[in-house]
mmCIF file of C-alpha atoms and ligand atoms in Angstrom:
data_model
loop_
_atom_site.group_PDB
_atom_site.id
_atom_site.type_symbol
_atom_site.label_atom_id
_atom_site.label_comp_id
_atom_site.label_asym_id
_atom_site.label_seq_id
_atom_site.Cartn_x
_atom_site.Cartn_y
_atom_site.Cartn_z
ATOM 1 C CA MET A 1 16.298 -4.153 -55.258
ATOM 2 C CA LYS A 2 17.643 -7.955 -54.617
ATOM 3 C CA ALA A 3 15.401 -10.764 -55.398
ATOM 4 C CA GLU A 4 15.255 -13.273 -52.528
ATOM 5 C CA PRO A 5 14.875 -17.254 -53.894
ATOM 6 C CA MET A 6 12.396 -18.871 -52.430
ATOM 7 C CA GLN A 7 14.490 -21.307 -50.374
ATOM 8 C CA THR A 8 16.250 -18.530 -48.767
ATOM 9 C CA ARG A 9 12.935 -16.698 -47.457
ATOM 10 C CA TYR A 10 11.328 -19.643 -46.422
ATOM 11 C CA ALA A 11 14.123 -21.817 -45.348
ATOM 12 C CA ARG A 12 13.006 -22.480 -41.383
ATOM 13 C CA GLN A 13 9.627 -23.066 -42.667
ATOM 14 C CA THR A 14 10.561 -25.911 -45.454
ATOM 15 C CA VAL A 15 12.857 -27.427 -42.935
ATOM 16 C CA LEU A 16 10.137 -28.372 -40.825
ATOM 17 C CA LYS A 17 9.312 -31.882 -41.767
ATOM 18 C CA GLU A 18 5.856 -31.128 -41.411
ATOM 19 C CA ILE A 19 5.813 -28.846 -44.431
ATOM 20 C CA GLY A 20 8.640 -29.361 -46.337
ATOM 21 C CA GLN A 21 9.043 -28.124 -49.805
ATOM 22 C CA ASP A 22 6.199 -30.135 -51.118
ATOM 23 C CA GLY A 23 4.314 -28.056 -48.473
ATOM 24 C CA GLN A 24 5.695 -24.715 -49.297
ATOM 25 C CA HIS A 25 4.810 -25.410 -53.196
ATOM 26 C CA MET A 26 1.289 -26.338 -52.126
ATOM 27 C CA LEU A 27 0.960 -22.935 -49.802
ATOM 28 C CA ALA A 28 2.095 -21.038 -52.893
ATOM 29 C CA GLY A 29 -0.674 -22.149 -55.135
ATOM 30 C CA ALA A 30 -3.192 -21.403 -52.542
ATOM 31 C CA THR A 31 -5.598 -18.620 -51.973
ATOM 32 C CA ALA A 32 -6.884 -17.813 -48.474
ATOM 33 C CA VAL A 33 -9.889 -15.208 -47.803
ATOM 34 C CA VAL A 34 -9.182 -13.338 -44.012
ATOM 35 C CA ALA A 35 -13.060 -12.093 -43.391
ATOM 36 C CA GLY A 36 -12.580 -9.097 -41.149
ATOM 37 C CA LEU A 37 -9.446 -7.335 -40.523
ATOM 38 C CA GLY A 38 -9.931 -6.413 -36.657
ATOM 39 C CA ALA A 39 -7.364 -8.077 -34.077
ATOM 40 C CA LEU A 40 -7.904 -11.164 -35.406
ATOM 41 C CA GLY A 41 -7.848 -10.438 -38.863
ATOM 42 C CA SER A 42 -4.393 -8.489 -38.863
ATOM 43 C CA ASN A 43 -2.796 -10.902 -36.942
ATOM 44 C CA SER A 44 -3.757 -13.738 -39.243
ATOM 45 C CA ALA A 45 -2.964 -12.089 -42.615
ATOM 46 C CA ASN A 46 0.391 -11.209 -41.059
ATOM 47 C CA LEU A 47 1.646 -14.843 -40.749
ATOM 48 C CA LEU A 48 -0.189 -15.921 -43.844
ATOM 49 C CA ALA A 49 1.748 -13.239 -45.622
ATOM 50 C CA ARG A 50 4.870 -14.285 -44.008
ATOM 51 C CA ALA A 51 4.302 -17.770 -44.503
ATOM 52 C CA GLY A 52 4.093 -17.559 -48.429
ATOM 53 C CA VAL A 53 0.422 -18.197 -49.091
ATOM 54 C CA GLY A 54 -0.240 -17.672 -52.991
ATOM 55 C CA ALA A 55 -3.036 -14.913 -52.500
ATOM 56 C CA LEU A 56 -4.913 -13.311 -49.626
ATOM 57 C CA ARG A 57 -8.344 -12.108 -49.810
ATOM 58 C CA LEU A 58 -8.558 -9.321 -47.355
ATOM 59 C CA VAL A 59 -11.729 -8.094 -46.529
ATOM 60 C CA ASP A 60 -13.194 -5.427 -44.125
ATOM 61 C CA ARG A 61 -16.280 -2.608 -44.166
ATOM 62 C CA ASP A 62 -14.396 -0.307 -41.924
ATOM 63 C CA ILE A 63 -11.834 2.238 -42.159
ATOM 64 C CA VAL A 64 -8.860 2.381 -39.865
ATOM 65 C CA ASP A 65 -9.951 4.424 -36.666
ATOM 66 C CA TRP A 66 -7.165 5.087 -33.999
ATOM 67 C CA THR A 67 -8.762 2.887 -31.526
ATOM 68 C CA ASN A 68 -7.599 0.135 -33.653
ATOM 69 C CA LEU A 69 -3.905 0.491 -33.389
ATOM 70 C CA GLN A 70 -3.570 -0.793 -29.791
ATOM 71 C CA ARG A 71 -4.181 -4.405 -31.161
ATOM 72 C CA GLN A 72 -4.960 -4.583 -35.176
ATOM 73 C CA SER A 73 -0.838 -5.229 -35.974
ATOM 74 C CA LEU A 74 -1.266 -3.975 -39.428
ATOM 75 C CA PHE A 75 -2.301 -0.311 -39.145
ATOM 76 C CA GLU A 76 -0.343 2.347 -38.170
ATOM 77 C CA GLU A 77 -1.065 5.880 -37.451
ATOM 78 C CA GLU A 78 -1.065 7.036 -40.777
ATOM 79 C CA ASP A 79 -3.635 5.096 -42.002
ATOM 80 C CA ALA A 80 -5.861 6.610 -39.094
ATOM 81 C CA VAL A 81 -4.967 10.104 -40.143
ATOM 82 C CA GLN A 82 -6.009 9.358 -43.851
ATOM 83 C CA SER A 83 -9.014 7.154 -43.077
ATOM 84 C CA LEU A 84 -8.087 4.180 -45.249
ATOM 85 C CA PRO A 85 -10.346 1.232 -45.581
ATOM 86 C CA LYS A 86 -8.636 -1.398 -43.577
ATOM 87 C CA ALA A 87 -8.403 -3.707 -46.330
ATOM 88 C CA GLU A 88 -6.360 -1.473 -48.714
ATOM 89 C CA ALA A 89 -4.211 -0.316 -45.422
ATOM 90 C CA ALA A 90 -3.726 -4.045 -44.664
ATOM 91 C CA ALA A 91 -2.790 -5.036 -48.276
ATOM 92 C CA ARG A 92 -0.171 -1.800 -48.494
ATOM 93 C CA TYR A 93 1.690 -3.104 -45.614
ATOM 94 C CA LEU A 94 1.701 -6.779 -46.281
ATOM 95 C CA LYS A 95 3.288 -5.515 -49.862
ATOM 96 C CA ARG A 96 6.166 -3.946 -48.334
ATOM 97 C CA VAL A 97 6.513 -8.073 -45.941
ATOM 98 C CA ASN A 98 6.242 -10.112 -48.951
ATOM 99 C CA SER A 99 5.697 -8.490 -52.403
ATOM 100 C CA ALA A 100 5.102 -11.873 -54.348
ATOM 101 C CA ILE A 101 1.831 -12.667 -52.778
ATOM 102 C CA ARG A 102 -1.178 -11.481 -54.836
ATOM 103 C CA TYR A 103 -3.359 -9.255 -52.259
ATOM 104 C CA GLU A 104 -7.080 -8.446 -53.170
ATOM 105 C CA PRO A 105 -8.247 -5.996 -51.043
ATOM 106 C CA ILE A 106 -12.190 -6.094 -50.730
ATOM 107 C CA THR A 107 -13.562 -2.878 -48.789
ATOM 108 C CA GLU A 108 -17.501 -4.142 -48.647
ATOM 109 C CA ASP A 109 -19.522 -5.363 -45.897
ATOM 110 C CA ILE A 110 -19.933 -9.291 -45.939
ATOM 111 C CA ASN A 111 -23.422 -10.056 -46.831
ATOM 112 C CA PRO A 112 -25.686 -12.433 -48.603
ATOM 113 C CA GLY A 113 -25.060 -10.733 -51.776
ATOM 114 C CA ASN A 114 -21.309 -10.912 -51.965
ATOM 115 C CA ILE A 115 -20.464 -14.044 -50.021
ATOM 116 C CA GLU A 116 -20.386 -16.703 -52.444
ATOM 117 C CA ARG A 117 -18.202 -14.285 -54.285
ATOM 118 C CA ILE A 118 -15.793 -13.411 -52.049
ATOM 119 C CA VAL A 119 -15.035 -16.966 -50.665
ATOM 120 C CA THR A 120 -15.075 -18.890 -54.388
ATOM 121 C CA GLY A 121 -11.861 -20.426 -55.282
ATOM 122 C CA ALA A 122 -10.287 -20.195 -51.733
ATOM 123 C CA ALA A 123 -8.175 -23.032 -49.736
ATOM 124 C CA VAL A 124 -9.767 -21.896 -46.247
ATOM 125 C CA VAL A 125 -11.381 -18.959 -44.813
ATOM 126 C CA VAL A 126 -9.942 -17.276 -41.672
ATOM 127 C CA ASP A 127 -12.627 -15.640 -39.144
ATOM 128 C CA GLY A 128 -11.785 -12.102 -38.147
ATOM 129 C CA LEU A 129 -15.689 -11.109 -37.939
ATOM 130 C CA ASP A 130 -16.875 -9.256 -34.813
ATOM 131 C CA ASN A 131 -20.572 -10.327 -35.255
ATOM 132 C CA PHE A 132 -22.372 -13.927 -35.441
ATOM 133 C CA TYR A 133 -24.654 -12.865 -38.044
ATOM 134 C CA THR A 134 -21.628 -12.535 -40.611
ATOM 135 C CA ARG A 135 -19.774 -15.964 -38.971
ATOM 136 C CA ALA A 136 -23.097 -17.444 -39.679
ATOM 137 C CA LEU A 137 -23.539 -16.253 -43.358
ATOM 138 C CA VAL A 138 -19.767 -17.454 -43.599
ATOM 139 C CA ASN A 139 -20.732 -21.007 -42.177
ATOM 140 C CA GLN A 140 -23.369 -20.978 -44.514
ATOM 141 C CA ALA A 141 -21.222 -20.370 -47.784
ATOM 142 C CA CYS A 142 -18.435 -22.418 -46.534
ATOM 143 C CA VAL A 143 -20.570 -25.504 -46.191
ATOM 144 C CA LYS A 144 -22.278 -25.087 -49.498
ATOM 145 C CA HIS A 145 -19.312 -24.953 -51.255
ATOM 146 C CA GLY A 146 -16.745 -27.402 -49.363
ATOM 147 C CA ILE A 147 -14.772 -24.685 -48.006
ATOM 148 C CA PRO A 148 -12.639 -25.374 -44.680
ATOM 149 C CA TRP A 149 -12.799 -22.313 -42.482
ATOM 150 C CA LEU A 150 -11.350 -21.277 -39.306
ATOM 151 C CA TYR A 151 -13.854 -19.901 -36.531
ATOM 152 C CA GLY A 152 -12.086 -17.451 -33.805
ATOM 153 C CA ALA A 153 -13.766 -14.861 -31.554
ATOM 154 C CA CYS A 154 -12.284 -12.853 -28.655
ATOM 155 C CA LEU A 155 -13.250 -10.436 -26.117
ATOM 156 C CA GLY A 156 -12.127 -9.372 -22.906
ATOM 157 C CA THR A 157 -9.359 -11.531 -21.620
ATOM 158 C CA TYR A 158 -10.521 -14.884 -23.311
ATOM 159 C CA GLY A 159 -10.769 -16.195 -26.891
ATOM 160 C CA SER A 160 -11.846 -19.327 -28.441
ATOM 161 C CA ALA A 161 -11.338 -20.984 -31.892
ATOM 162 C CA ALA A 162 -11.875 -23.942 -33.893
ATOM 163 C CA THR A 163 -11.803 -25.667 -37.469
ATOM 164 C CA ILE A 164 -14.405 -26.460 -39.663
ATOM 165 C CA ILE A 165 -14.225 -28.775 -42.149
ATOM 166 C CA PRO A 166 -17.331 -29.161 -44.336
ATOM 167 C CA GLY A 167 -18.738 -32.591 -44.304
ATOM 168 C CA VAL A 168 -16.211 -33.899 -41.738
ATOM 169 C CA SER A 169 -16.146 -32.111 -38.644
ATOM 170 C CA ALA A 170 -18.859 -29.973 -36.948
ATOM 171 C CA CYS A 171 -19.766 -26.516 -38.502
ATOM 172 C CA LEU A 172 -20.641 -23.535 -36.401
ATOM 173 C CA ASN A 173 -24.504 -24.345 -36.667
ATOM 174 C CA CYS A 174 -23.828 -27.322 -35.082
ATOM 175 C CA LEU A 175 -22.038 -25.733 -32.146
ATOM 176 C CA LEU A 176 -24.351 -22.716 -31.680
ATOM 177 C CA PRO A 177 -27.748 -23.135 -33.397
ATOM 178 C CA ASP A 178 -29.565 -20.065 -34.780
ATOM 179 C CA ILE A 179 -26.801 -17.509 -33.816
ATOM 180 C CA GLY A 180 -27.225 -16.132 -37.098
ATOM 181 C CA GLN A 181 -30.565 -15.015 -35.980
ATOM 182 C CA ALA A 182 -29.211 -12.770 -33.097
ATOM 183 C CA THR A 183 -28.998 -8.961 -33.826
ATOM 184 C CA THR A 184 -26.212 -7.534 -31.367
ATOM 185 C CA PRO A 185 -24.449 -9.472 -28.865
ATOM 186 C CA PRO A 186 -24.995 -8.791 -25.735
ATOM 187 C CA LEU A 187 -21.084 -7.990 -24.889
ATOM 188 C CA THR A 188 -19.193 -6.338 -27.176
ATOM 189 C CA CYS A 189 -15.272 -5.399 -27.475
ATOM 190 C CA GLU A 190 -16.525 -1.582 -27.072
ATOM 191 C CA THR A 191 -18.097 -2.383 -23.730
ATOM 192 C CA VAL A 192 -15.909 -5.089 -22.544
ATOM 193 C CA GLY A 193 -12.631 -4.426 -24.439
ATOM 194 C CA VAL A 194 -9.989 -6.478 -25.859
ATOM 195 C CA LEU A 195 -6.401 -7.841 -24.573
ATOM 196 C CA GLY A 196 -4.307 -7.560 -27.620
ATOM 197 C CA PRO A 197 -2.198 -10.796 -26.880
ATOM 198 C CA VAL A 198 -5.503 -13.088 -26.649
ATOM 199 C CA ALA A 199 -6.303 -11.746 -30.397
ATOM 200 C CA ALA A 200 -2.486 -12.622 -31.377
ATOM 201 C CA MET A 201 -3.189 -16.244 -29.894
ATOM 202 C CA VAL A 202 -6.671 -16.905 -31.480
ATOM 203 C CA ALA A 203 -4.948 -15.657 -34.977
ATOM 204 C CA ALA A 204 -2.029 -17.777 -34.391
ATOM 205 C CA TRP A 205 -3.884 -20.757 -33.369
ATOM 206 C CA GLN A 206 -6.525 -19.874 -36.699
ATOM 207 C CA SER A 207 -3.351 -19.519 -39.028
ATOM 208 C CA SER A 208 -1.565 -22.496 -37.847
ATOM 209 C CA GLU A 209 -4.860 -24.783 -38.383
ATOM 210 C CA ALA A 210 -5.057 -22.886 -42.013
ATOM 211 C CA LEU A 211 -1.529 -23.681 -42.812
ATOM 212 C CA LYS A 212 -2.252 -27.166 -42.115
ATOM 213 C CA ILE A 213 -4.937 -27.310 -44.399
ATOM 214 C CA MET A 214 -3.461 -25.696 -47.390
ATOM 215 C CA VAL A 215 -0.196 -27.736 -47.132
ATOM 216 C CA GLY A 216 -2.493 -30.606 -47.475
ATOM 217 C CA LYS A 217 -2.406 -31.898 -43.662
ATOM 218 C CA LYS A 218 -6.164 -31.869 -42.725
ATOM 219 C CA ASP A 219 -5.621 -34.648 -40.946
ATOM 220 C CA ALA A 220 -3.736 -32.623 -38.674
ATOM 221 C CA VAL A 221 -6.131 -30.031 -37.700
ATOM 222 C CA SER A 222 -8.003 -29.881 -34.194
ATOM 223 C CA SER A 223 -10.779 -31.717 -33.420
ATOM 224 C CA HIS A 224 -11.621 -29.796 -30.740
ATOM 225 C CA LEU A 225 -12.656 -26.512 -29.849
ATOM 226 C CA VAL A 226 -9.964 -24.371 -28.076
ATOM 227 C CA HIS A 227 -10.803 -21.659 -25.362
ATOM 228 C CA VAL A 228 -7.930 -19.503 -23.460
ATOM 229 C CA ASP A 229 -8.608 -16.517 -21.184
ATOM 230 C CA LEU A 230 -4.690 -15.423 -21.062
ATOM 231 C CA TRP A 231 -5.788 -12.926 -17.686
ATOM 232 C CA GLN A 232 -6.878 -16.544 -15.684
ATOM 233 C CA ASN A 233 -4.121 -18.931 -17.568
ATOM 234 C CA ASP A 234 -6.947 -20.954 -18.105
ATOM 235 C CA PHE A 235 -6.948 -23.254 -21.173
ATOM 236 C CA SER A 236 -9.163 -25.841 -21.845
ATOM 237 C CA THR A 237 -10.841 -27.974 -25.037
ATOM 238 C CA LEU A 238 -14.389 -29.032 -25.901
ATOM 239 C CA PRO A 239 -15.041 -31.761 -28.097
ATOM 240 C CA MET A 240 -16.752 -30.825 -31.310
ATOM 241 C CA THR A 241 -19.659 -32.740 -31.834
ATOM 242 C CA ARG A 242 -21.677 -32.856 -35.069
ATOM 243 C CA VAL A 243 -25.084 -33.092 -34.562
ATOM 244 C CA ALA A 244 -26.812 -35.144 -36.772
ATOM 245 C CA GLY A 245 -30.205 -33.287 -38.864
ATOM 246 C CA CYS A 246 -27.721 -29.693 -38.407
ATOM 247 C CA ALA A 247 -29.749 -27.498 -40.760
ATOM 248 C CA VAL A 248 -26.641 -26.288 -42.596
ATOM 249 C CA CYS A 249 -24.250 -29.015 -42.913
ATOM 250 C CA GLY A 250 -26.865 -32.018 -42.572
ATOM 251 C CA GLN A 251 -29.929 -30.450 -44.150
ATOM 252 C CA HIS A 252 -27.838 -28.022 -46.513
ATOM 253 C CA LYS A 253 -30.288 -25.568 -45.724
ATOM 254 C CA PHE A 254 -28.672 -21.875 -46.783
ATOM 255 C CA ASP A 255 -31.198 -19.479 -45.440
ATOM 256 C CA LEU A 256 -29.196 -16.777 -44.802
ATOM 257 C CA LEU A 257 -27.494 -16.509 -48.512
ATOM 258 C CA GLU A 258 -30.921 -15.966 -49.784
ATOM 259 C CA HIS A 259 -30.431 -12.010 -50.872
ATOM 260 C CA GLY A 260 -31.881 -9.161 -49.498
ATOM 261 C CA SER A 261 -33.754 -6.484 -51.106
ATOM 262 C CA ARG A 262 -34.078 -3.363 -48.506
ATOM 263 C CA LEU A 263 -31.340 -1.195 -46.879
ATOM 264 C CA ALA A 264 -29.906 -2.828 -44.052
ATOM 265 C CA THR A 265 -28.192 -1.741 -41.108
ATOM 266 C CA ALA A 266 -26.088 -3.001 -38.400
ATOM 267 C CA SER A 267 -24.463 -1.242 -35.208
ATOM 268 C CA LEU A 268 -20.600 -1.537 -35.727
ATOM 269 C CA CYS A 269 -18.652 -3.389 -32.907
ATOM 270 C CA GLY A 270 -16.144 -0.954 -31.472
ATOM 271 C CA ARG A 271 -17.623 1.716 -32.920
ATOM 272 C CA ASP A 272 -20.038 3.925 -31.696
ATOM 273 C CA ALA A 273 -21.627 3.945 -35.490
ATOM 274 C CA VAL A 274 -24.174 2.437 -37.698
ATOM 275 C CA GLN A 275 -23.568 1.068 -41.161
ATOM 276 C CA ILE A 276 -26.362 0.711 -43.817
ATOM 277 C CA VAL A 277 -25.812 -1.314 -46.467
ATOM 278 C CA PRO A 278 -27.692 -0.971 -50.158
ATOM 279 C CA PRO A 279 -29.533 -4.041 -51.508
ATOM 280 C CA PRO A 280 -27.147 -5.361 -54.745
ATOM 281 C CA SER A 281 -29.442 -4.495 -56.895
ATOM 282 C CA SER A 282 -29.205 -0.629 -56.285
ATOM 283 C CA SER A 283 -26.401 1.480 -57.777
ATOM 284 C CA LEU A 284 -25.080 5.057 -57.152
ATOM 285 C CA ASP A 285 -23.882 7.674 -59.095
ATOM 286 C CA PHE A 286 -20.777 8.231 -56.807
ATOM 287 C CA ASP A 287 -19.464 11.677 -58.800
ATOM 288 C CA LEU A 288 -22.742 13.254 -58.905
ATOM 289 C CA LEU A 289 -23.056 12.272 -54.995
ATOM 290 C CA ARG A 290 -20.034 13.882 -54.571
ATOM 291 C CA GLN A 291 -21.073 17.200 -56.493
ATOM 292 C CA THR A 292 -24.398 17.282 -54.785
ATOM 293 C CA LEU A 293 -22.599 16.703 -51.249
ATOM 294 C CA GLY A 294 -19.897 18.742 -52.107
ATOM 295 C CA ARG A 295 -21.986 21.828 -52.184
ATOM 296 C CA ILE A 296 -23.293 21.571 -49.038
ATOM 297 C CA PHE A 297 -20.668 20.057 -46.980
ATOM 298 C CA THR A 298 -16.756 20.230 -46.880
ATOM 299 C CA LEU A 299 -15.459 16.821 -47.929
ATOM 300 C CA GLU A 300 -12.730 15.100 -47.140
ATOM 301 C CA GLN A 301 -11.946 12.348 -49.623
ATOM 302 C CA ASN A 302 -9.634 9.292 -50.569
ATOM 303 C CA PRO A 303 -9.412 6.912 -53.535
ATOM 304 C CA TYR A 304 -12.177 4.804 -51.855
ATOM 305 C CA LEU A 305 -14.781 6.881 -49.890
ATOM 306 C CA LEU A 306 -15.932 10.399 -49.028
ATOM 307 C CA LYS A 307 -16.418 11.859 -45.462
ATOM 308 C CA PHE A 308 -18.273 14.455 -44.400
ATOM 309 C CA ARG A 309 -20.057 15.823 -41.319
ATOM 310 C CA ALA A 310 -23.601 16.100 -40.961
ATOM 311 C CA ASP A 311 -26.187 17.148 -37.926
ATOM 312 C CA ASP A 312 -23.204 16.339 -35.442
ATOM 313 C CA HIS A 313 -22.521 13.027 -37.084
ATOM 314 C CA ASP A 314 -19.539 12.017 -39.095
ATOM 315 C CA VAL A 315 -20.522 9.998 -42.283
ATOM 316 C CA VAL A 316 -18.549 7.916 -44.310
ATOM 317 C CA VAL A 317 -19.610 6.927 -47.864
ATOM 318 C CA PHE A 318 -17.954 4.249 -49.940
ATOM 319 C CA HIS A 319 -18.467 3.971 -53.977
ATOM 320 C CA ASP A 320 -21.207 1.059 -53.945
ATOM 321 C CA GLY A 321 -23.453 3.278 -51.378
ATOM 322 C CA ARG A 322 -22.378 1.649 -48.498
ATOM 323 C CA ALA A 323 -22.296 4.260 -45.824
ATOM 324 C CA MET A 324 -21.088 4.726 -42.051
ATOM 325 C CA VAL A 325 -22.768 7.282 -39.843
ATOM 326 C CA PHE A 326 -20.685 7.499 -36.427
ATOM 327 C CA GLY A 327 -21.642 9.187 -33.177
ATOM 328 C CA THR A 328 -24.768 6.615 -32.817
ATOM 329 C CA SER A 329 -25.940 3.588 -32.089
ATOM 330 C CA ASP A 330 -29.467 4.246 -33.259
ATOM 331 C CA PRO A 331 -30.174 2.482 -36.846
ATOM 332 C CA ASN A 332 -33.393 4.603 -37.591
ATOM 333 C CA ALA A 333 -31.212 7.926 -36.634
ATOM 334 C CA ALA A 334 -28.762 6.657 -38.681
ATOM 335 C CA LEU A 335 -31.611 6.025 -42.019
ATOM 336 C CA SER A 336 -32.902 8.899 -41.389
ATOM 337 C CA LEU A 337 -29.739 11.069 -42.251
ATOM 338 C CA TYR A 338 -28.612 8.220 -45.063
ATOM 339 C CA GLY A 339 -32.091 9.236 -46.589
ATOM 340 C CA LYS A 340 -31.739 12.827 -46.163
ATOM 341 C CA TYR A 341 -28.081 13.230 -47.695
ATOM 342 C CA ILE A 342 -27.320 10.032 -49.728
ATOM 343 C CA GLY A 343 -30.857 8.793 -50.877
ATOM 344 C CA GLY A 344 -32.295 5.218 -50.844
HETATM 345 ZN ZN1 ZN B 1 -23.785 -28.092 -38.768
#
């Protein structure tokens, strides 16, 4: 294969006076975290890979499902057939787009036990998440470590985004205090739906802001929260006011980063499913589990997980003991099934 010189591949970008060769070199030395690889994260990871960011840390807890293909631009039918983890499927796709980038796929639930490791060394964190608890966790980790992050959310035909630069701009807690305490949002993409182009638009905005930061042009980022409704053709901006005494960016209280020690559950947005996350201190003998379950059930496997059907539910177990129980949104039913077949 003939190698493409950097000048050729990025010619339309380096000729931009806003980026130039210097900006391109800065980009090549930067690491970006894409947290969540749904519609927002897929589109952002695609844009950042093509722009030539040096390393992309791709984080998602889920596997590719047929309902993802309508709007999640990194995934293909075969990924759903193989039940591939989204992080692995995304890295596989993007390697074909830009092989010069270092990809770090991470198939984990973002939680207090791993978030600080995930953001370490990153120039930016791009929000592709589907719930406000995890966004609040990312906000605390990014403020604590001084890492800029790009909030983004979409639902139905509308979306919003904001650039958060710790110590400079308002943080997510300034905008939405105590949002991390909310368990489940009242509306989800499962019940309301998502228009694919809205996600692409929000992700484009986030990625553009991420590029500004990575090429050293932080002064060019927006100081406003942007809101768009593509069906209503409504575009608006709201000023972001930093709150004096904000618990997170003012007082540096990072309560969500405290480690939990129990099995945690969460209903997954867009899926009739419950996720179960073992505490960071636990360990699972995955091979033993595979042997044990293999005697009772027909197992589907790939290098990242095993899948079986028990008590009318599809169950996926990852190597770290994390599981997803499909066909229910009841945490207790999922915990009961987990206890019965996996342990804990
Ligand atoms: Zn704040």
